Short mmCIF file of C-alpha atoms in Angstrom, two decimals:
data_model
loop_
_atom_site.label_atom_id
_atom_site.label_comp_id
_atom_site.label_asym_id
_atom_site.label_seq_id
_atom_site.Cartn_x
_atom_site.Cartn_y
_atom_site.Cartn_z
CA UNK A 115 -151.34 -209.14 16.51
CA UNK A 116 -150.92 -207.65 13.05
CA UNK A 117 -154.58 -206.87 12.56
CA UNK A 118 -154.81 -204.37 15.36
CA UNK A 119 -151.58 -202.60 14.46
CA UNK A 120 -151.93 -202.69 10.65
CA UNK A 121 -151.87 -199.44 8.65
CA UNK A 122 -151.03 -197.13 11.67
CA UNK A 123 -149.79 -193.84 10.37
CA UNK A 124 -149.49 -190.52 12.06
CA UNK A 125 -152.61 -188.38 12.08
CA UNK A 126 -150.45 -185.47 10.93
CA UNK A 127 -149.88 -187.32 7.65
CA UNK A 128 -153.60 -187.60 6.88
CA UNK A 129 -154.13 -183.97 7.81
CA UNK A 130 -151.30 -182.92 5.37
CA UNK A 131 -152.87 -184.99 2.52
CA UNK A 132 -156.23 -183.60 3.36
CA UNK A 133 -154.77 -180.05 3.08
CA UNK A 134 -152.92 -180.91 -0.21
CA UNK A 135 -156.23 -182.22 -1.66
CA UNK A 136 -157.92 -178.99 -0.76
CA UNK A 137 -155.17 -176.94 -2.51
CA UNK A 138 -155.25 -179.04 -5.63
CA UNK A 139 -159.11 -178.92 -5.79
CA UNK A 140 -159.01 -175.17 -5.45
CA UNK A 141 -156.43 -175.10 -8.39
CA UNK A 142 -158.69 -177.20 -10.60
CA UNK A 143 -161.60 -174.92 -9.70
CA UNK A 144 -159.54 -171.92 -10.57
CA UNK A 145 -158.77 -173.47 -14.03
CA UNK A 146 -162.54 -173.06 -14.70
CA UNK A 147 -162.90 -169.74 -12.96
CA UNK A 148 -160.08 -168.11 -14.96
CA UNK A 149 -161.51 -169.64 -18.14
CA UNK A 150 -158.33 -171.26 -19.45
CA UNK A 151 -158.71 -172.85 -22.87
CA UNK A 152 -157.17 -175.30 -25.26
CA UNK A 153 -154.25 -177.44 -24.24
CA UNK A 154 -153.33 -175.48 -21.08
CA UNK A 155 -156.80 -176.28 -19.72
CA UNK A 156 -156.54 -179.88 -20.64
CA UNK A 157 -153.06 -180.33 -19.24
CA UNK A 158 -154.01 -178.67 -15.92
CA UNK A 159 -157.30 -180.56 -15.55
CA UNK A 160 -155.72 -184.04 -16.23
CA UNK A 161 -152.61 -183.36 -14.16
CA UNK A 162 -154.47 -182.11 -11.23
CA UNK A 163 -157.02 -184.93 -11.46
CA UNK A 164 -154.27 -187.60 -11.46
CA UNK A 165 -152.39 -185.96 -8.62
CA UNK A 166 -155.61 -186.01 -6.51
CA UNK A 167 -156.32 -189.53 -7.48
CA UNK A 168 -152.89 -190.68 -6.62
CA UNK A 169 -152.84 -189.01 -3.25
CA UNK A 170 -156.26 -190.69 -2.34
CA UNK A 171 -155.20 -194.21 -3.47
CA UNK A 172 -151.72 -193.98 -2.03
CA UNK A 173 -152.39 -192.49 1.36
CA UNK A 174 -156.03 -192.63 2.18
CA UNK A 175 -156.39 -196.13 0.81
CA UNK A 176 -152.96 -197.21 1.97
CA UNK A 177 -151.87 -198.41 -1.31
CA UNK A 178 -148.31 -196.96 -0.70
CA UNK A 179 -147.82 -199.52 2.14
CA UNK A 180 -149.51 -202.57 0.56
CA UNK A 181 -147.41 -205.56 -0.86
CA UNK A 182 -146.77 -205.41 -4.56
CA UNK A 183 -149.01 -208.53 -5.26
CA UNK A 184 -151.99 -206.45 -4.26
CA UNK A 185 -150.84 -203.22 -5.74
CA UNK A 186 -150.38 -204.75 -9.24
CA UNK A 187 -153.61 -206.77 -9.01
CA UNK A 188 -155.55 -203.44 -8.48
CA UNK A 189 -153.56 -200.87 -10.38
CA UNK A 190 -152.68 -202.75 -13.58
CA UNK A 191 -156.17 -203.73 -14.85
CA UNK A 192 -157.53 -200.24 -15.09
CA UNK A 193 -154.57 -199.40 -17.48
CA UNK A 194 -156.39 -201.68 -20.02
CA UNK A 195 -159.11 -199.10 -20.03
CA UNK A 196 -156.82 -196.69 -21.73
CA UNK A 197 -157.09 -198.95 -24.76
CA UNK A 198 -160.94 -198.72 -24.62
CA UNK A 199 -160.73 -194.96 -24.22
CA UNK A 200 -158.45 -194.75 -27.29
CA UNK A 201 -160.67 -196.97 -29.40
CA UNK A 202 -163.81 -195.09 -28.47
CA UNK A 203 -162.25 -191.67 -29.04
CA UNK A 204 -161.25 -192.74 -32.54
CA UNK A 205 -164.68 -194.18 -33.14
CA UNK A 206 -166.41 -191.00 -31.86
CA UNK A 207 -164.20 -188.78 -34.14
CA UNK A 208 -165.25 -191.01 -36.99
CA UNK A 209 -169.05 -190.80 -36.16
CA UNK A 210 -168.58 -186.97 -35.83
CA UNK A 211 -167.08 -186.68 -39.27
CA UNK A 212 -169.77 -188.94 -40.81
CA UNK A 213 -172.49 -186.94 -39.30
CA UNK A 214 -170.98 -183.71 -40.59
CA UNK A 215 -170.89 -185.28 -44.13
CA UNK A 216 -174.44 -186.72 -44.22
CA UNK A 217 -176.56 -185.22 -41.61
CA UNK A 218 -176.14 -181.48 -41.78
CA UNK B 255 -151.43 -223.21 7.07
CA UNK B 256 -152.97 -226.65 7.36
CA UNK B 257 -154.70 -228.56 4.67
CA UNK B 258 -158.32 -228.01 3.91
CA UNK B 259 -160.42 -228.81 7.01
CA UNK B 260 -164.00 -228.44 5.80
CA UNK B 261 -166.49 -230.63 7.52
CA UNK B 262 -167.16 -232.49 4.25
CA UNK B 263 -163.58 -233.41 3.46
CA UNK B 264 -163.33 -236.13 6.25
CA UNK B 265 -166.39 -238.12 5.44
CA UNK B 266 -167.91 -238.98 2.04
CA UNK B 267 -166.58 -237.43 -1.12
CA UNK B 268 -167.89 -233.98 -0.79
CA UNK B 269 -170.75 -232.57 -2.88
CA UNK B 270 -169.86 -230.09 -5.62
CA UNK B 271 -171.16 -227.10 -3.67
CA UNK B 272 -169.29 -228.08 -0.57
CA UNK B 273 -166.14 -228.53 -2.65
CA UNK B 274 -166.57 -225.05 -4.16
CA UNK B 275 -167.00 -223.55 -0.66
CA UNK B 276 -164.00 -225.45 0.58
CA UNK B 277 -161.72 -224.35 -2.24
CA UNK B 278 -162.78 -220.74 -1.97
CA UNK B 279 -162.44 -220.55 1.90
CA UNK B 280 -159.20 -222.64 2.27
CA UNK B 281 -155.72 -221.38 2.88
CA UNK B 282 -154.80 -220.49 -0.63
CA UNK B 283 -153.70 -216.92 -0.33
CA UNK B 284 -152.19 -214.68 -3.05
CA UNK B 285 -152.91 -211.54 -1.17
CA UNK B 286 -151.46 -211.12 2.42
CA UNK B 287 -154.44 -209.19 3.62
CA UNK B 288 -157.62 -210.43 5.32
CA UNK B 289 -160.32 -211.81 3.00
CA UNK B 290 -162.64 -208.96 3.81
CA UNK B 291 -160.07 -206.40 2.67
CA UNK B 292 -159.23 -208.35 -0.49
CA UNK B 293 -162.95 -208.68 -1.35
CA UNK B 294 -163.51 -205.02 -0.88
CA UNK B 295 -160.48 -204.31 -3.22
CA UNK B 296 -161.81 -206.60 -5.89
CA UNK B 297 -165.31 -205.05 -5.68
CA UNK B 298 -163.84 -201.69 -5.98
CA UNK B 299 -161.86 -202.85 -9.06
CA UNK B 300 -165.13 -204.04 -10.68
CA UNK B 301 -166.77 -200.70 -9.79
CA UNK B 302 -163.79 -198.87 -11.49
CA UNK B 303 -164.60 -200.71 -14.65
CA UNK B 304 -168.28 -199.72 -14.43
CA UNK B 305 -167.62 -196.07 -13.81
CA UNK B 306 -164.98 -196.06 -16.54
CA UNK B 307 -167.48 -197.54 -19.07
CA UNK B 308 -169.89 -194.72 -18.21
CA UNK B 309 -167.41 -192.01 -18.56
CA UNK B 310 -166.06 -193.51 -21.79
CA UNK B 311 -169.68 -193.71 -23.08
CA UNK B 312 -170.07 -190.07 -22.13
CA UNK B 313 -166.82 -189.13 -23.97
CA UNK B 314 -167.97 -190.98 -27.10
CA UNK B 315 -171.36 -189.28 -27.36
CA UNK B 316 -169.92 -185.81 -26.53
CA UNK B 317 -167.19 -186.06 -29.18
CA UNK B 318 -169.63 -187.39 -31.77
CA UNK B 319 -172.34 -184.85 -31.12
CA UNK B 320 -172.86 -182.17 -33.88
CA UNK B 321 -175.11 -180.11 -31.68
CA UNK B 322 -173.15 -177.93 -29.25
CA UNK B 323 -172.56 -179.33 -25.74
CA UNK B 324 -174.00 -177.11 -22.94
CA UNK B 325 -171.23 -175.29 -21.12
CA UNK B 326 -171.13 -177.01 -17.69
CA UNK B 327 -169.39 -174.07 -16.12
CA UNK B 328 -172.49 -171.96 -16.76
CA UNK B 329 -175.08 -174.70 -16.37
CA UNK B 330 -173.86 -175.33 -12.79
CA UNK B 331 -173.34 -171.67 -11.76
CA UNK B 332 -174.99 -170.11 -8.93
CA UNK B 333 -176.22 -166.52 -8.42
CA UNK B 334 -174.56 -164.96 -5.44
CA UNK B 335 -175.65 -161.34 -4.90
CA UNK B 336 -176.64 -160.80 -8.50
CA UNK B 337 -173.40 -162.13 -9.95
CA UNK B 338 -173.10 -165.58 -11.58
CA UNK B 339 -170.30 -167.56 -9.99
CA UNK B 340 -169.44 -170.46 -12.28
CA UNK B 341 -169.38 -174.03 -11.00
CA UNK B 342 -169.72 -172.84 -7.30
CA UNK B 343 -172.17 -175.59 -6.21
CA UNK B 344 -169.87 -178.31 -7.70
CA UNK B 345 -166.78 -176.77 -5.92
CA UNK B 346 -168.51 -176.89 -2.62
CA UNK B 347 -169.66 -180.46 -3.21
CA UNK B 348 -165.99 -181.29 -4.00
CA UNK B 349 -164.68 -179.79 -0.77
CA UNK B 350 -167.37 -181.43 1.30
CA UNK B 351 -166.45 -184.86 -0.16
CA UNK B 352 -162.75 -184.31 0.39
CA UNK B 353 -163.41 -183.40 4.01
CA UNK B 354 -165.44 -186.53 4.44
CA UNK B 355 -162.42 -188.52 3.13
CA UNK B 356 -160.21 -186.68 5.73
CA UNK B 357 -162.46 -187.60 8.67
CA UNK B 358 -162.68 -191.13 7.35
CA UNK B 359 -158.94 -191.45 7.21
CA UNK B 360 -158.82 -190.27 10.78
CA UNK B 361 -161.50 -192.75 11.83
CA UNK B 362 -159.49 -195.70 10.42
CA UNK B 363 -156.48 -194.30 12.38
CA UNK B 364 -158.38 -194.20 15.67
CA UNK B 365 -159.89 -197.63 15.07
CA UNK B 366 -156.36 -199.18 14.80
CA UNK B 367 -155.40 -197.27 18.14
CA UNK B 368 -158.46 -199.06 19.55
CA UNK B 369 -160.14 -195.77 20.49
CA UNK B 370 -163.59 -196.96 19.25
CA UNK B 371 -165.77 -194.12 20.42
CA UNK B 372 -163.55 -191.55 18.61
CA UNK B 373 -163.55 -193.78 15.57
CA UNK B 374 -167.25 -194.10 15.51
CA UNK B 375 -167.81 -190.34 16.01
CA UNK B 376 -165.51 -189.59 13.03
CA UNK B 377 -167.46 -192.12 11.00
CA UNK B 378 -170.70 -190.37 11.87
CA UNK B 379 -169.09 -187.13 10.88
CA UNK B 380 -168.08 -188.74 7.54
CA UNK B 381 -171.67 -189.89 6.99
CA UNK B 382 -172.92 -186.40 7.82
CA UNK B 383 -170.69 -184.98 5.07
CA UNK B 384 -172.11 -187.66 2.85
CA UNK B 385 -175.69 -186.68 3.68
CA UNK B 386 -174.66 -182.98 2.92
CA UNK B 387 -173.26 -184.07 -0.46
CA UNK B 388 -176.30 -185.96 -1.42
CA UNK B 389 -178.60 -183.12 -0.34
CA UNK B 390 -176.72 -180.69 -2.54
CA UNK B 391 -177.03 -183.23 -5.43
CA UNK B 392 -180.82 -183.31 -4.86
CA UNK B 393 -180.76 -179.52 -5.07
CA UNK B 394 -178.66 -179.66 -8.21
CA UNK B 395 -180.93 -182.21 -9.89
CA UNK B 396 -184.17 -180.44 -8.96
CA UNK B 397 -182.82 -177.17 -10.20
CA UNK B 398 -181.80 -178.84 -13.55
CA UNK B 399 -185.08 -180.62 -14.01
CA UNK B 400 -187.54 -178.04 -12.80
CA UNK B 401 -185.96 -174.73 -13.78
CA UNK B 402 -183.67 -175.54 -16.73
CA UNK B 403 -185.84 -178.34 -18.16
CA UNK B 404 -183.09 -180.97 -18.56
CA UNK B 405 -184.38 -184.39 -19.39
CA UNK B 406 -182.59 -187.74 -20.10
CA UNK B 407 -183.69 -187.32 -23.74
CA UNK B 408 -182.93 -183.57 -24.21
CA UNK B 409 -182.45 -180.17 -22.82
CA UNK B 410 -183.00 -176.60 -24.17
CA UNK B 411 -179.25 -175.75 -24.13
CA UNK B 412 -177.92 -178.06 -26.73
CA UNK B 413 -176.90 -181.73 -27.23
CA UNK B 414 -179.63 -183.97 -25.80
CA UNK B 415 -176.93 -186.54 -24.73
CA UNK B 416 -175.95 -184.00 -21.93
CA UNK B 417 -179.06 -185.05 -19.97
CA UNK B 418 -178.66 -188.78 -20.34
CA UNK B 419 -174.99 -188.79 -19.40
CA UNK B 420 -175.43 -186.32 -16.58
CA UNK B 421 -178.19 -188.29 -14.94
CA UNK B 422 -176.49 -191.62 -15.49
CA UNK B 423 -173.03 -190.78 -14.10
CA UNK B 424 -173.97 -188.42 -11.30
CA UNK B 425 -176.98 -190.57 -10.37
CA UNK B 426 -174.89 -193.67 -10.05
CA UNK B 427 -172.29 -191.81 -8.07
CA UNK B 428 -174.90 -190.36 -5.74
CA UNK B 429 -176.23 -193.90 -5.27
CA UNK B 430 -172.81 -194.94 -4.09
CA UNK B 431 -172.63 -192.13 -1.69
CA UNK B 432 -176.02 -192.88 -0.31
CA UNK B 433 -175.21 -196.60 0.08
CA UNK B 434 -171.92 -195.53 1.72
CA UNK B 435 -173.73 -193.46 4.27
CA UNK B 436 -175.89 -196.37 5.30
CA UNK B 437 -172.80 -198.67 5.31
CA UNK B 438 -170.75 -196.26 7.54
CA UNK B 439 -173.65 -195.62 10.01
CA UNK B 440 -174.12 -199.42 10.31
CA UNK B 441 -170.52 -200.17 10.92
CA UNK B 442 -170.21 -197.23 13.46
CA UNK B 443 -173.24 -198.26 15.45
CA UNK B 444 -172.01 -201.91 15.60
CA UNK B 445 -168.51 -200.61 16.69
CA UNK B 446 -170.10 -198.73 19.46
CA UNK B 447 -172.09 -201.72 20.53
CA UNK B 448 -168.97 -203.82 20.71
CA UNK B 449 -169.78 -206.30 18.02
CA UNK B 450 -166.14 -206.32 16.74
CA UNK B 451 -164.55 -206.58 20.26
CA UNK B 452 -164.08 -210.39 20.23
CA UNK B 453 -164.92 -212.89 23.03
CA UNK B 454 -163.79 -212.20 26.60
CA UNK B 455 -161.78 -209.06 26.01
CA UNK B 456 -159.33 -210.77 23.54
CA UNK B 457 -158.79 -207.52 21.69
CA UNK B 458 -161.09 -208.05 18.77
CA UNK B 459 -160.51 -206.65 15.40
CA UNK B 460 -161.42 -203.13 14.12
CA UNK B 461 -160.19 -203.73 10.58
CA UNK B 462 -163.80 -203.42 9.40
CA UNK B 463 -163.35 -199.64 9.78
CA UNK B 464 -160.44 -199.72 7.20
CA UNK B 465 -162.47 -201.80 4.83
CA UNK B 466 -165.49 -199.37 5.05
CA UNK B 467 -163.03 -196.54 4.70
CA UNK B 468 -161.67 -198.07 1.44
CA UNK B 469 -165.26 -197.94 0.00
CA UNK B 470 -165.68 -194.37 1.09
CA UNK B 471 -162.34 -193.15 -0.26
CA UNK B 472 -163.20 -194.83 -3.58
CA UNK B 473 -166.45 -192.83 -3.80
CA UNK B 474 -164.33 -189.69 -3.27
CA UNK B 475 -161.86 -190.95 -5.87
CA UNK B 476 -164.60 -191.38 -8.56
CA UNK B 477 -165.79 -187.82 -7.84
CA UNK B 478 -162.33 -186.67 -8.54
CA UNK B 479 -162.62 -188.06 -12.09
CA UNK B 480 -166.26 -186.85 -12.56
CA UNK B 481 -165.39 -183.40 -11.55
CA UNK B 482 -162.50 -183.26 -13.97
CA UNK B 483 -164.06 -184.98 -16.87
CA UNK B 484 -167.70 -183.91 -16.66
CA UNK B 485 -167.78 -180.51 -15.12
CA UNK B 486 -164.36 -179.04 -16.09
CA UNK B 487 -164.25 -180.50 -19.69
#
């Protein structure tokens, strides 16, 4: 019966991921605590964020063991959002510059 | 994998609604997981888009704002023994939510080992962490509203968009956590009562715990992004 045996992984694996998430969260908190600035801050924030998200999706949500059909159906569409983010960042920069010109 | 065997297909030409139900319930599978799990994933994908739109909107108004954005590190600091510790409350909330993800993952594990009491207890623990998280959020909100005077349309510390995006994003996330707590408790109680055991000791199916777990881990996942993009930016 596949349904009763599906997604069985050793508890120790989950505990390790849990610990790793704690370490990564502490690190991202320290980024703020030590007041890093500029590109260093941004790189650390984004990298730590993506590592945490990856661990949660891959191991806690079992994506690492799912068939590719499901993995692609779930993970590819959000990539389109990067286009939206890019568009809106450009647009926001433009709005900001326009405001500086006309509303100050 | 037989052909469609809906009650309507044998008799008269089926009505349109019957046909729709038959099409959507028949053996046409792209995803080799149970329908419940596939549906949860599709729901979570839709939720991903909603949260992403909120965060993108927040990014847009924050970049475009000519008034300075309040420094989240200071706004969310706590006074411990006279010293201001930046972002302390948010850090504690993050650890609580990660811990709830840990207990949830273990609950799924025990469910598949058919140890339903342990699974249910771990789910209650998860829900407890969730309640703890929401309580801290209530504290955070009341502090911001009552002491700092933050409103959806303004705040004394700078850009008015800070208030609207803050209440929108954390409010929607808190709603998800609250709904998740109710969801987890419901499933755990039903698990204990034997609703998922199947007739006559046939073994039943505890996959519902994994499906509920997917939702809960997603809530934690969203918080990872909010923590990084709202509180650390």
